[in-house]
PDB file of C-alpha atoms in Angstrom:
ATOM      1  CA  MET A   1      16.507  56.107 -88.023  1.00 81.00           C
ATOM      2  CA  ASN A   2      20.121  56.497 -86.932  1.00 91.00           C
ATOM      3  CA  GLY A   3      23.002  54.084 -87.374  1.00 93.00           C
ATOM      4  CA  LEU A   4      25.343  52.546 -89.900  1.00 95.00           C
ATOM      5  CA  LEU A   5      24.772  50.200 -92.792  1.00 94.00           C
ATOM      6  CA  VAL A   6      27.522  48.193 -94.468  1.00 95.00           C
ATOM      7  CA  ILE A   7      26.968  47.733 -98.195  1.00 94.00           C
ATOM      8  CA  ASP A   8      28.858  45.107-100.176  1.00 95.00           C
ATOM      9  CA  LYS A   9      29.171  47.176-103.334  1.00 95.00           C
ATOM     10  CA  PRO A  10      29.169  45.172-106.554  1.00 95.00           C
ATOM     11  CA  GLY A  11      31.404  46.060-109.467  1.00 94.00           C
ATOM     12  CA  GLY A  12      30.195  48.258-112.288  1.00 92.00           C
ATOM     13  CA  MET A  13      28.493  50.922-110.186  1.00 91.00           C
ATOM     14  CA  THR A  14      29.728  54.048-108.458  1.00 89.00           C
ATOM     15  CA  SER A  15      29.531  54.547-104.708  1.00 89.00           C
ATOM     16  CA  ARG A  16      26.929  57.244-105.341  1.00 88.00           C
ATOM     17  CA  ASP A  17      24.804  54.790-107.335  1.00 90.00           C
ATOM     18  CA  ALA A  18      24.934  52.330-104.437  1.00 90.00           C
ATOM     19  CA  VAL A  19      23.858  54.999-101.953  1.00 89.00           C
ATOM     20  CA  ASN A  20      21.016  56.092-104.235  1.00 88.00           C
ATOM     21  CA  ARG A  21      19.682  52.534-104.201  1.00 88.00           C
ATOM     22  CA  VAL A  22      19.950  52.386-100.425  1.00 87.00           C
ATOM     23  CA  GLN A  23      18.062  55.680-100.101  1.00 87.00           C
ATOM     24  CA  GLY A  24      14.801  53.935-100.868  1.00 84.00           C
ATOM     25  CA  LEU A  25      15.110  51.777 -97.759  1.00 86.00           C
ATOM     26  CA  PHE A  26      14.527  54.735 -95.449  1.00 88.00           C
ATOM     27  CA  PRO A  27      11.869  57.383 -94.885  1.00 87.00           C
ATOM     28  CA  ARG A  28      11.956  60.398 -97.164  1.00 85.00           C
ATOM     29  CA  LYS A  29      14.414  63.149 -96.166  1.00 87.00           C
ATOM     30  CA  THR A  30      16.513  60.746 -94.062  1.00 90.00           C
ATOM     31  CA  LYS A  31      20.111  61.971 -94.127  1.00 91.00           C
ATOM     32  CA  ILE A  32      22.410  59.452 -95.813  1.00 91.00           C
ATOM     33  CA  GLY A  33      26.111  59.653 -96.649  1.00 86.00           C
ATOM     34  CA  HIS A  34      28.806  57.167 -97.602  1.00 82.00           C
ATOM     35  CA  THR A  35      32.347  57.117 -96.253  1.00 85.00           C
ATOM     36  CA  GLY A  36      35.194  56.506 -98.659  1.00 79.00           C
ATOM     37  CA  THR A  37      34.577  56.254-102.392  1.00 84.00           C
ATOM     38  CA  LEU A  38      35.074  52.965-104.223  1.00 90.00           C
ATOM     39  CA  ASP A  39      35.830  53.027-107.945  1.00 89.00           C
ATOM     40  CA  PRO A  40      33.243  51.377-110.239  1.00 92.00           C
ATOM     41  CA  LEU A  41      35.674  48.490-110.813  1.00 94.00           C
ATOM     42  CA  ALA A  42      36.010  47.873-107.069  1.00 95.00           C
ATOM     43  CA  THR A  43      33.723  45.782-104.863  1.00 97.00           C
ATOM     44  CA  GLY A  44      33.330  45.414-101.137  1.00 96.00           C
ATOM     45  CA  VAL A  45      32.809  47.429 -97.989  1.00 96.00           C
ATOM     46  CA  LEU A  46      31.021  50.748 -98.345  1.00 95.00           C
ATOM     47  CA  VAL A  47      29.957  52.117 -94.953  1.00 96.00           C
ATOM     48  CA  VAL A  48      26.793  54.214 -95.176  1.00 94.00           C
ATOM     49  CA  CYS A  49      25.878  56.603 -92.356  1.00 94.00           C
ATOM     50  CA  ILE A  50      22.168  57.032 -91.696  1.00 94.00           C
ATOM     51  CA  GLY A  51      20.476  59.940 -89.915  1.00 93.00           C
ATOM     52  CA  ALA A  52      22.449  61.344 -86.967  1.00 93.00           C
ATOM     53  CA  ALA A  53      25.312  58.944 -87.779  1.00 94.00           C
ATOM     54  CA  THR A  54      26.239  61.182 -90.747  1.00 94.00           C
ATOM     55  CA  ARG A  55      27.947  63.382 -88.163  1.00 94.00           C
ATOM     56  CA  LEU A  56      30.393  60.531 -87.546  1.00 94.00           C
ATOM     57  CA  ALA A  57      31.407  60.187 -91.199  1.00 94.00           C
ATOM     58  CA  ASP A  58      34.846  61.753 -90.648  1.00 93.00           C
ATOM     59  CA  TYR A  59      35.623  59.186 -87.950  1.00 93.00           C
ATOM     60  CA  VAL A  60      34.745  56.314 -90.282  1.00 94.00           C
ATOM     61  CA  GLN A  61      36.780  57.817 -93.123  1.00 93.00           C
ATOM     62  CA  ALA A  62      39.825  58.029 -90.836  1.00 93.00           C
ATOM     63  CA  MET A  63      39.726  54.287 -90.027  1.00 94.00           C
ATOM     64  CA  GLY A  64      42.228  51.786 -91.400  1.00 95.00           C
ATOM     65  CA  LYS A  65      41.201  49.780 -94.431  1.00 97.00           C
ATOM     66  CA  SER A  66      42.016  46.376 -95.906  1.00 98.00           C
ATOM     67  CA  TYR A  67      41.946  45.371 -99.565  1.00 98.00           C
ATOM     68  CA  ALA A  68      42.469  42.268-101.677  1.00 98.00           C
ATOM     69  CA  SER A  69      43.662  43.121-105.170  1.00 98.00           C
ATOM     70  CA  ARG A  70      44.963  41.439-108.289  1.00 98.00           C
ATOM     71  CA  PHE A  71      47.628  43.507-110.051  1.00 98.00           C
ATOM     72  CA  ARG A  72      48.374  42.955-113.698  1.00 97.00           C
ATOM     73  CA  LEU A  73      52.040  43.471-114.461  1.00 96.00           C
ATOM     74  CA  GLY A  74      53.401  44.032-117.955  1.00 95.00           C
ATOM     75  CA  ALA A  75      50.779  46.636-118.837  1.00 95.00           C
ATOM     76  CA  ARG A  76      49.831  50.246-118.144  1.00 94.00           C
ATOM     77  CA  SER A  77      46.515  52.095-118.105  1.00 93.00           C
ATOM     78  CA  ASP A  78      45.513  55.740-118.325  1.00 89.00           C
ATOM     79  CA  THR A  79      43.351  55.176-115.233  1.00 90.00           C
ATOM     80  CA  ASP A  80      45.824  52.817-113.511  1.00 93.00           C
ATOM     81  CA  ASP A  81      43.222  50.042-113.619  1.00 94.00           C
ATOM     82  CA  ALA A  82      41.605  47.661-116.073  1.00 95.00           C
ATOM     83  CA  ASP A  83      38.705  50.066-116.761  1.00 91.00           C
ATOM     84  CA  GLY A  84      40.993  52.459-118.626  1.00 89.00           C
ATOM     85  CA  VAL A  85      42.813  52.328-121.941  1.00 90.00           C
ATOM     86  CA  VAL A  86      45.320  49.517-121.416  1.00 95.00           C
ATOM     87  CA  SER A  87      48.614  49.363-123.278  1.00 94.00           C
ATOM     88  CA  GLU A  88      50.903  46.347-123.219  1.00 92.00           C
ATOM     89  CA  VAL A  89      54.576  46.732-122.340  1.00 90.00           C
ATOM     90  CA  ALA A  90      55.957  44.639-125.194  1.00 75.00           C
ATOM     91  CA  THR A  91      59.410  44.117-123.744  1.00 73.00           C
ATOM     92  CA  ALA A  92      58.235  43.582-120.201  1.00 70.00           C
ATOM     93  CA  PRO A  93      60.321  41.044-118.308  1.00 74.00           C
ATOM     94  CA  GLY A  94      58.687  38.797-115.764  1.00 88.00           C
ATOM     95  CA  PRO A  95      60.198  39.841-112.407  1.00 95.00           C
ATOM     96  CA  THR A  96      61.069  37.174-109.888  1.00 95.00           C
ATOM     97  CA  ARG A  97      59.192  36.816-106.609  1.00 96.00           C
ATOM     98  CA  GLU A  98      62.289  38.064-104.813  1.00 97.00           C
ATOM     99  CA  GLN A  99      62.324  41.232-106.937  1.00 96.00           C
ATOM    100  CA  ILE A 100      58.636  41.797-106.271  1.00 97.00           C
ATOM    101  CA  ASP A 101      59.039  41.335-102.503  1.00 97.00           C
ATOM    102  CA  ALA A 102      61.952  43.766-102.427  1.00 97.00           C
ATOM    103  CA  ALA A 103      60.015  46.374-104.391  1.00 97.00           C
ATOM    104  CA  LEU A 104      56.867  46.016-102.284  1.00 97.00           C
ATOM    105  CA  ALA A 105      58.856  46.519 -99.088  1.00 97.00           C
ATOM    106  CA  THR A 106      59.670  50.087-100.175  1.00 97.00           C
ATOM    107  CA  PHE A 107      55.971  50.976-100.107  1.00 97.00           C
ATOM    108  CA  VAL A 108      55.335  49.943 -96.501  1.00 97.00           C
ATOM    109  CA  GLY A 109      55.257  52.717 -93.910  1.00 97.00           C
ATOM    110  CA  THR A 110      54.550  56.420 -94.265  1.00 97.00           C
ATOM    111  CA  ILE A 111      55.224  57.324 -97.887  1.00 97.00           C
ATOM    112  CA  GLU A 112      54.551  60.018-100.471  1.00 95.00           C
ATOM    113  CA  GLN A 113      52.014  58.819-103.039  1.00 94.00           C
ATOM    114  CA  THR A 114      50.720  60.543-106.171  1.00 90.00           C
ATOM    115  CA  PRO A 115      46.993  59.853-106.680  1.00 89.00           C
ATOM    116  CA  PRO A 116      45.752  58.668-110.073  1.00 86.00           C
ATOM    117  CA  ALA A 117      44.857  61.528-112.421  1.00 74.00           C
ATOM    118  CA  VAL A 118      41.453  59.884-112.943  1.00 64.00           C
ATOM    119  CA  SER A 119      40.193  60.229-109.380  1.00 59.00           C
ATOM    120  CA  ALA A 120      37.485  62.013-107.407  1.00 60.00           C
ATOM    121  CA  LEU A 121      39.953  64.546-105.976  1.00 56.00           C
ATOM    122  CA  LYS A 122      39.135  68.161-106.742  1.00 55.00           C
ATOM    123  CA  VAL A 123      41.325  70.516-108.776  1.00 55.00           C
ATOM    124  CA  GLY A 124      40.151  74.097-108.753  1.00 55.00           C
ATOM    125  CA  GLY A 125      36.772  72.994-107.456  1.00 60.00           C
ATOM    126  CA  ARG A 126      36.246  70.333-110.152  1.00 58.00           C
ATOM    127  CA  ARG A 127      36.712  66.562-110.004  1.00 58.00           C
ATOM    128  CA  ALA A 128      39.989  65.443-111.532  1.00 54.00           C
ATOM    129  CA  HIS A 129      38.288  62.656-113.491  1.00 53.00           C
ATOM    130  CA  ASP A 130      35.890  65.157-115.091  1.00 55.00           C
ATOM    131  CA  LEU A 131      38.797  67.347-116.211  1.00 49.00           C
ATOM    132  CA  VAL A 132      40.725  64.391-117.641  1.00 50.00           C
ATOM    133  CA  ARG A 133      37.700  63.163-119.584  1.00 60.00           C
ATOM    134  CA  LYS A 134      37.373  66.604-121.155  1.00 52.00           C
ATOM    135  CA  GLY A 135      40.955  66.430-122.371  1.00 58.00           C
ATOM    136  CA  ALA A 136      42.623  68.540-119.684  1.00 54.00           C
ATOM    137  CA  HIS A 137      46.054  67.636-118.331  1.00 55.00           C
ATOM    138  CA  VAL A 138      45.831  67.042-114.590  1.00 60.00           C
ATOM    139  CA  ALA A 139      48.925  66.831-112.400  1.00 66.00           C
ATOM    140  CA  LEU A 140      48.028  65.959-108.826  1.00 67.00           C
ATOM    141  CA  ALA A 141      50.499  66.645-106.038  1.00 73.00           C
ATOM    142  CA  ALA A 142      51.906  63.761-104.040  1.00 86.00           C
ATOM    143  CA  ARG A 143      50.554  63.404-100.530  1.00 89.00           C
ATOM    144  CA  THR A 144      51.487  61.509 -97.412  1.00 95.00           C
ATOM    145  CA  VAL A 145      49.737  58.171 -96.854  1.00 96.00           C
ATOM    146  CA  ARG A 146      50.307  55.219 -94.535  1.00 97.00           C
ATOM    147  CA  ILE A 147      50.613  51.621 -95.702  1.00 98.00           C
ATOM    148  CA  ASP A 148      50.721  49.188 -92.809  1.00 98.00           C
ATOM    149  CA  ALA A 149      51.154  45.915 -94.706  1.00 97.00           C
ATOM    150  CA  LEU A 150      51.545  44.590 -98.251  1.00 97.00           C
ATOM    151  CA  ARG A 151      51.367  40.805 -98.553  1.00 97.00           C
ATOM    152  CA  VAL A 152      51.687  38.683-101.683  1.00 98.00           C
ATOM    153  CA  THR A 153      49.079  35.917-101.741  1.00 98.00           C
ATOM    154  CA  GLY A 154      49.777  34.592-105.233  1.00 98.00           C
ATOM    155  CA  TYR A 155      51.948  35.194-108.294  1.00 97.00           C
ATOM    156  CA  ALA A 156      51.728  33.780-111.790  1.00 95.00           C
ATOM    157  CA  TRP A 157      52.986  36.214-114.407  1.00 95.00           C
ATOM    158  CA  PRO A 158      51.456  38.609-115.285  1.00 95.00           C
ATOM    159  CA  PHE A 159      49.081  38.487-112.295  1.00 97.00           C
ATOM    160  CA  LEU A 160      50.109  39.344-108.748  1.00 98.00           C
ATOM    161  CA  ASP A 161      47.631  38.900-105.892  1.00 98.00           C
ATOM    162  CA  VAL A 162      48.155  41.114-102.850  1.00 98.00           C
ATOM    163  CA  GLU A 163      46.526  42.064 -99.575  1.00 98.00           C
ATOM    164  CA  VAL A 164      46.896  45.669 -98.431  1.00 98.00           C
ATOM    165  CA  GLU A 165      46.316  47.246 -95.025  1.00 98.00           C
ATOM    166  CA  CYS A 166      46.478  51.015 -95.142  1.00 97.00           C
ATOM    167  CA  GLY A 167      45.321  54.331 -93.764  1.00 96.00           C
ATOM    168  CA  LYS A 168      43.034  57.038 -95.078  1.00 92.00           C
ATOM    169  CA  GLY A 169      43.565  58.368 -98.598  1.00 90.00           C
ATOM    170  CA  THR A 170      45.687  55.498 -99.946  1.00 94.00           C
ATOM    171  CA  TYR A 171      45.118  54.582-103.595  1.00 93.00           C
ATOM    172  CA  ILE A 172      45.631  50.916-104.441  1.00 96.00           C
ATOM    173  CA  ARG A 173      45.785  51.905-108.115  1.00 94.00           C
ATOM    174  CA  SER A 174      48.800  54.070-107.319  1.00 96.00           C
ATOM    175  CA  ILE A 175      50.534  51.153-105.592  1.00 97.00           C
ATOM    176  CA  ALA A 176      50.021  48.952-108.678  1.00 97.00           C
ATOM    177  CA  ARG A 177      51.249  51.707-110.996  1.00 96.00           C
ATOM    178  CA  ASP A 178      54.280  52.551-108.887  1.00 96.00           C
ATOM    179  CA  LEU A 179      55.177  48.901-108.334  1.00 97.00           C
ATOM    180  CA  GLY A 180      55.111  48.348-112.089  1.00 96.00           C
ATOM    181  CA  HIS A 181      57.363  51.369-112.550  1.00 94.00           C
ATOM    182  CA  ALA A 182      59.805  50.118-109.905  1.00 96.00           C
ATOM    183  CA  LEU A 183      59.952  46.717-111.610  1.00 95.00           C
ATOM    184  CA  GLY A 184      60.319  48.283-115.052  1.00 92.00           C
ATOM    185  CA  CYS A 185      57.347  46.410-116.488  1.00 93.00           C
ATOM    186  CA  GLY A 186      54.290  48.555-115.837  1.00 95.00           C
ATOM    187  CA  GLY A 187      51.385  47.667-113.576  1.00 96.00           C
ATOM    188  CA  LEU A 188      47.687  48.274-113.036  1.00 97.00           C
ATOM    189  CA  VAL A 189      44.817  47.095-110.833  1.00 97.00           C
ATOM    190  CA  HIS A 190      42.976  44.220-112.484  1.00 98.00           C
ATOM    191  CA  THR A 191      40.509  43.557-109.642  1.00 98.00           C
ATOM    192  CA  LEU A 192      40.001  45.223-106.275  1.00 98.00           C
ATOM    193  CA  ARG A 193      37.907  44.361-103.235  1.00 98.00           C
ATOM    194  CA  ARG A 194      37.733  46.329 -99.991  1.00 97.00           C
ATOM    195  CA  THR A 195      37.372  43.745 -97.242  1.00 97.00           C
ATOM    196  CA  ARG A 196      37.389  45.966 -94.149  1.00 97.00           C
ATOM    197  CA  VAL A 197      36.941  49.518 -92.911  1.00 96.00           C
ATOM    198  CA  GLY A 198      37.834  49.722 -89.211  1.00 94.00           C
ATOM    199  CA  PRO A 199      35.550  47.172 -87.483  1.00 94.00           C
ATOM    200  CA  PHE A 200      33.237  46.915 -90.515  1.00 95.00           C
ATOM    201  CA  THR A 201      33.752  43.854 -92.716  1.00 96.00           C
ATOM    202  CA  ALA A 202      32.423  42.530 -96.003  1.00 94.00           C
ATOM    203  CA  GLU A 203      30.674  39.725 -94.113  1.00 94.00           C
ATOM    204  CA  GLN A 204      28.389  42.350 -92.569  1.00 94.00           C
ATOM    205  CA  GLY A 205      27.542  43.796 -95.970  1.00 93.00           C
ATOM    206  CA  TYR A 206      24.130  43.959 -97.616  1.00 93.00           C
ATOM    207  CA  ALA A 207      23.503  44.138-101.343  1.00 92.00           C
ATOM    208  CA  PRO A 208      22.349  47.611-102.497  1.00 89.00           C
ATOM    209  CA  ASP A 209      18.961  46.150-103.490  1.00 86.00           C
ATOM    210  CA  VAL A 210      18.454  44.352-100.173  1.00 87.00           C
ATOM    211  CA  ASP A 211      14.964  43.574 -98.906  1.00 86.00           C
ATOM    212  CA  PRO A 212      14.216  46.452 -96.460  1.00 82.00           C
ATOM    213  CA  SER A 213      12.681  44.066 -93.926  1.00 83.00           C
ATOM    214  CA  SER A 214      16.030  42.303 -93.471  1.00 88.00           C
ATOM    215  CA  VAL A 215      18.106  45.415 -92.774  1.00 89.00           C
ATOM    216  CA  LYS A 216      19.384  46.030 -89.261  1.00 91.00           C
ATOM    217  CA  LEU A 217      21.438  49.139 -88.641  1.00 93.00           C
ATOM    218  CA  LEU A 218      24.616  48.977 -86.582  1.00 94.00           C
ATOM    219  CA  PRO A 219      24.619  51.346 -83.592  1.00 92.00           C
ATOM    220  CA  MET A 220      26.543  54.603 -83.750  1.00 91.00           C
ATOM    221  CA  GLU A 221      28.667  53.412 -80.817  1.00 89.00           C
ATOM    222  CA  THR A 222      30.319  50.943 -83.212  1.00 91.00           C
ATOM    223  CA  VAL A 223      32.291  53.815 -84.759  1.00 92.00           C
ATOM    224  CA  LEU A 224      33.705  54.830 -81.390  1.00 89.00           C
ATOM    225  CA  ALA A 225      34.533  51.382 -80.014  1.00 84.00           C
ATOM    226  CA  GLY A 226      38.224  52.193 -79.541  1.00 82.00           C
ATOM    227  CA  MET A 227      37.641  55.563 -77.897  1.00 88.00           C
ATOM    228  CA  GLU A 228      37.883  56.039 -74.130  1.00 87.00           C
ATOM    229  CA  GLN A 229      34.477  56.315 -72.474  1.00 87.00           C
ATOM    230  CA  VAL A 230      33.214  58.728 -69.847  1.00 87.00           C
ATOM    231  CA  ARG A 231      29.853  58.973 -68.120  1.00 87.00           C
ATOM    232  CA  ALA A 232      27.569  61.960 -67.754  1.00 88.00           C
ATOM    233  CA  ASP A 233      24.534  62.086 -65.475  1.00 89.00           C
ATOM    234  CA  ALA A 234      21.257  63.584 -66.701  1.00 90.00           C
ATOM    235  CA  ALA A 235      22.129  67.110 -65.603  1.00 91.00           C
ATOM    236  CA  ASP A 236      25.580  67.051 -67.218  1.00 91.00           C
ATOM    237  CA  ALA A 237      24.182  65.494 -70.382  1.00 91.00           C
ATOM    238  CA  ARG A 238      21.780  68.419 -70.633  1.00 92.00           C
ATOM    239  CA  ARG A 239      24.602  70.930 -70.108  1.00 92.00           C
ATOM    240  CA  LEU A 240      26.778  69.252 -72.740  1.00 93.00           C
ATOM    241  CA  ARG A 241      23.949  69.428 -75.271  1.00 93.00           C
ATOM    242  CA  GLN A 242      23.713  73.139 -74.486  1.00 93.00           C
ATOM    243  CA  GLY A 243      27.405  73.570 -75.294  1.00 93.00           C
ATOM    244  CA  GLN A 244      28.623  73.847 -71.694  1.00 93.00           C
ATOM    245  CA  TRP A 245      31.794  72.221 -70.370  1.00 93.00           C
ATOM    246  CA  VAL A 246      31.329  69.746 -67.506  1.00 91.00           C
ATOM    247  CA  SER A 247      33.355  67.588 -65.176  1.00 84.00           C
ATOM    248  CA  PHE A 248      33.196  63.802 -65.644  1.00 72.00           C
ATOM    249  CA  THR A 249      33.681  60.358 -64.198  1.00 69.00           C
ATOM    250  CA  SER A 250      35.505  57.826 -66.343  1.00 64.00           C
ATOM    251  CA  ALA A 251      33.320  54.881 -67.323  1.00 59.00           C
ATOM    252  CA  SER A 252      36.373  52.665 -66.851  1.00 57.00           C
ATOM    253  CA  GLY A 253      36.750  53.360 -63.162  1.00 57.00           C
ATOM    254  CA  GLY A 254      37.663  56.955 -62.380  1.00 59.00           C
ATOM    255  CA  ARG A 255      40.888  57.428 -64.347  1.00 66.00           C
ATOM    256  CA  GLN A 256      40.978  60.810 -66.049  1.00 72.00           C
ATOM    257  CA  PRO A 257      42.067  60.773 -69.723  1.00 75.00           C
ATOM    258  CA  ALA A 258      44.963  62.975 -70.780  1.00 76.00           C
ATOM    259  CA  GLU A 259      44.474  66.512 -72.004  1.00 75.00           C
ATOM    260  CA  ALA A 260      43.238  66.892 -75.595  1.00 70.00           C
ATOM    261  CA  THR A 261      42.022  63.268 -75.654  1.00 85.00           C
ATOM    262  CA  GLU A 262      38.748  62.687 -77.475  1.00 91.00           C
ATOM    263  CA  VAL A 263      36.246  60.745 -75.384  1.00 91.00           C
ATOM    264  CA  CYS A 264      32.995  58.938 -76.086  1.00 91.00           C
ATOM    265  CA  VAL A 265      30.358  60.375 -73.724  1.00 91.00           C
ATOM    266  CA  LEU A 266      27.716  57.967 -72.437  1.00 89.00           C
ATOM    267  CA  ASP A 267      24.649  58.671 -70.333  1.00 88.00           C
ATOM    268  CA  GLU A 268      23.721  56.854 -67.144  1.00 86.00           C
ATOM    269  CA  LYS A 269      22.227  53.989 -69.188  1.00 87.00           C
ATOM    270  CA  GLY A 270      25.425  53.566 -71.170  1.00 84.00           C
ATOM    271  CA  GLU A 271      23.945  55.046 -74.349  1.00 86.00           C
ATOM    272  CA  LEU A 272      25.921  57.389 -76.583  1.00 90.00           C
ATOM    273  CA  ILE A 273      25.191  61.084 -76.210  1.00 91.00           C
ATOM    274  CA  GLY A 274      28.207  62.513 -78.002  1.00 94.00           C
ATOM    275  CA  ILE A 275      31.929  63.080 -78.362  1.00 95.00           C
ATOM    276  CA  GLY A 276      33.936  65.450 -76.228  1.00 93.00           C
ATOM    277  CA  ALA A 277      37.524  66.545 -75.752  1.00 92.00           C
ATOM    278  CA  VAL A 278      39.328  66.763 -72.426  1.00 90.00           C
ATOM    279  CA  GLU A 279      40.521  70.306 -71.752  1.00 89.00           C
ATOM    280  CA  ARG A 280      41.619  71.703 -68.374  1.00 85.00           C
ATOM    281  CA  GLY A 281      40.203  68.619 -66.661  1.00 83.00           C
ATOM    282  CA  LEU A 282      36.724  69.127 -68.122  1.00 89.00           C
ATOM    283  CA  ILE A 283      34.752  67.725 -71.035  1.00 91.00           C
ATOM    284  CA  LYS A 284      34.367  70.165 -73.909  1.00 93.00           C
ATOM    285  CA  PRO A 285      31.443  69.083 -76.160  1.00 94.00           C
ATOM    286  CA  GLN A 286      32.382  68.514 -79.809  1.00 94.00           C
ATOM    287  CA  ILE A 287      29.600  66.443 -81.365  1.00 95.00           C
ATOM    288  CA  MET A 288      26.450  66.013 -79.311  1.00 94.00           C
ATOM    289  CA  PHE A 289      23.346  64.052 -80.257  1.00 92.00           C
ATOM    290  CA  ALA A 290      19.790  65.007 -79.449  1.00 83.00           C
ATOM    291  CA  THR A 291      17.822  62.906 -76.981  1.00 69.00           C
ATOM    292  CA  GLY A 292      15.965  61.158 -79.790  1.00 55.00           C
ATOM    293  CA  ASP A 293      19.077  60.189 -81.758  1.00 63.00           C
ATOM    294  CA  ARG A 294      19.033  56.467 -81.107  1.00 52.00           C
ATOM    295  CA  PRO A 295      19.703  53.564 -83.467  1.00 45.00           C
ATOM    296  CA  ALA A 296      16.643  52.217 -85.248  1.00 41.00           C
TER     297      ALA A 296
END
């Protein structure tokens, strides 16, 4: 069984807990992995890779994401969300909408962002959240992230509703914290829902305890929908699976992709056989799937 499953993760459980529940839907020893951790407080899209699709996990993780979040201004938290120890900012002013819009604008684009100390990032081989919970001081380095859009959808002090479109590795908790700092009133994530990962949306999501008979996996090709396609005949498909470089014909009509471009390699029936890279006018195999690796 090979393909992708979109889970609509409920609040109050970890991403790992959700995957463990999903595990029972599939035959024993089926490879399963999720792409992009959601905090227990968060709900929404959790893309689970099944079988051979686990080899595409990095591609899913690199996709853009969308979130709907309610920030609470006038308060701070040791976890930067409502699940932590929350402290009120007694003298917090209520910023105007104009002040909020001006502050949010500084977060759009490619920025340096410091992740929350209570996160799944590793420090010296150990999860930061485990170290913090044992009393250790954790100082995570800022890293470059991309925020494509930040839209206000509602504001009634102390709650600010926002929609966020961003790239890989962006922490919404950090945006709430840093916005509160910029406004001088403190801020944290009160609620958070991931509504989209690449082409995968919450509307496609199943509950973790879904009836197995109702589950239909999405094909692996879904991950590579935006990638240029090339065709390989039976002989070339065999060579690619053996690690050999081959020439190709573009599935879009004979145009050769540029050097170093990643391409989605299809067989003569239009089914996915792997991912290659164009080098010296040839296809260099990168990820190749066995003949039996087909969606369930």
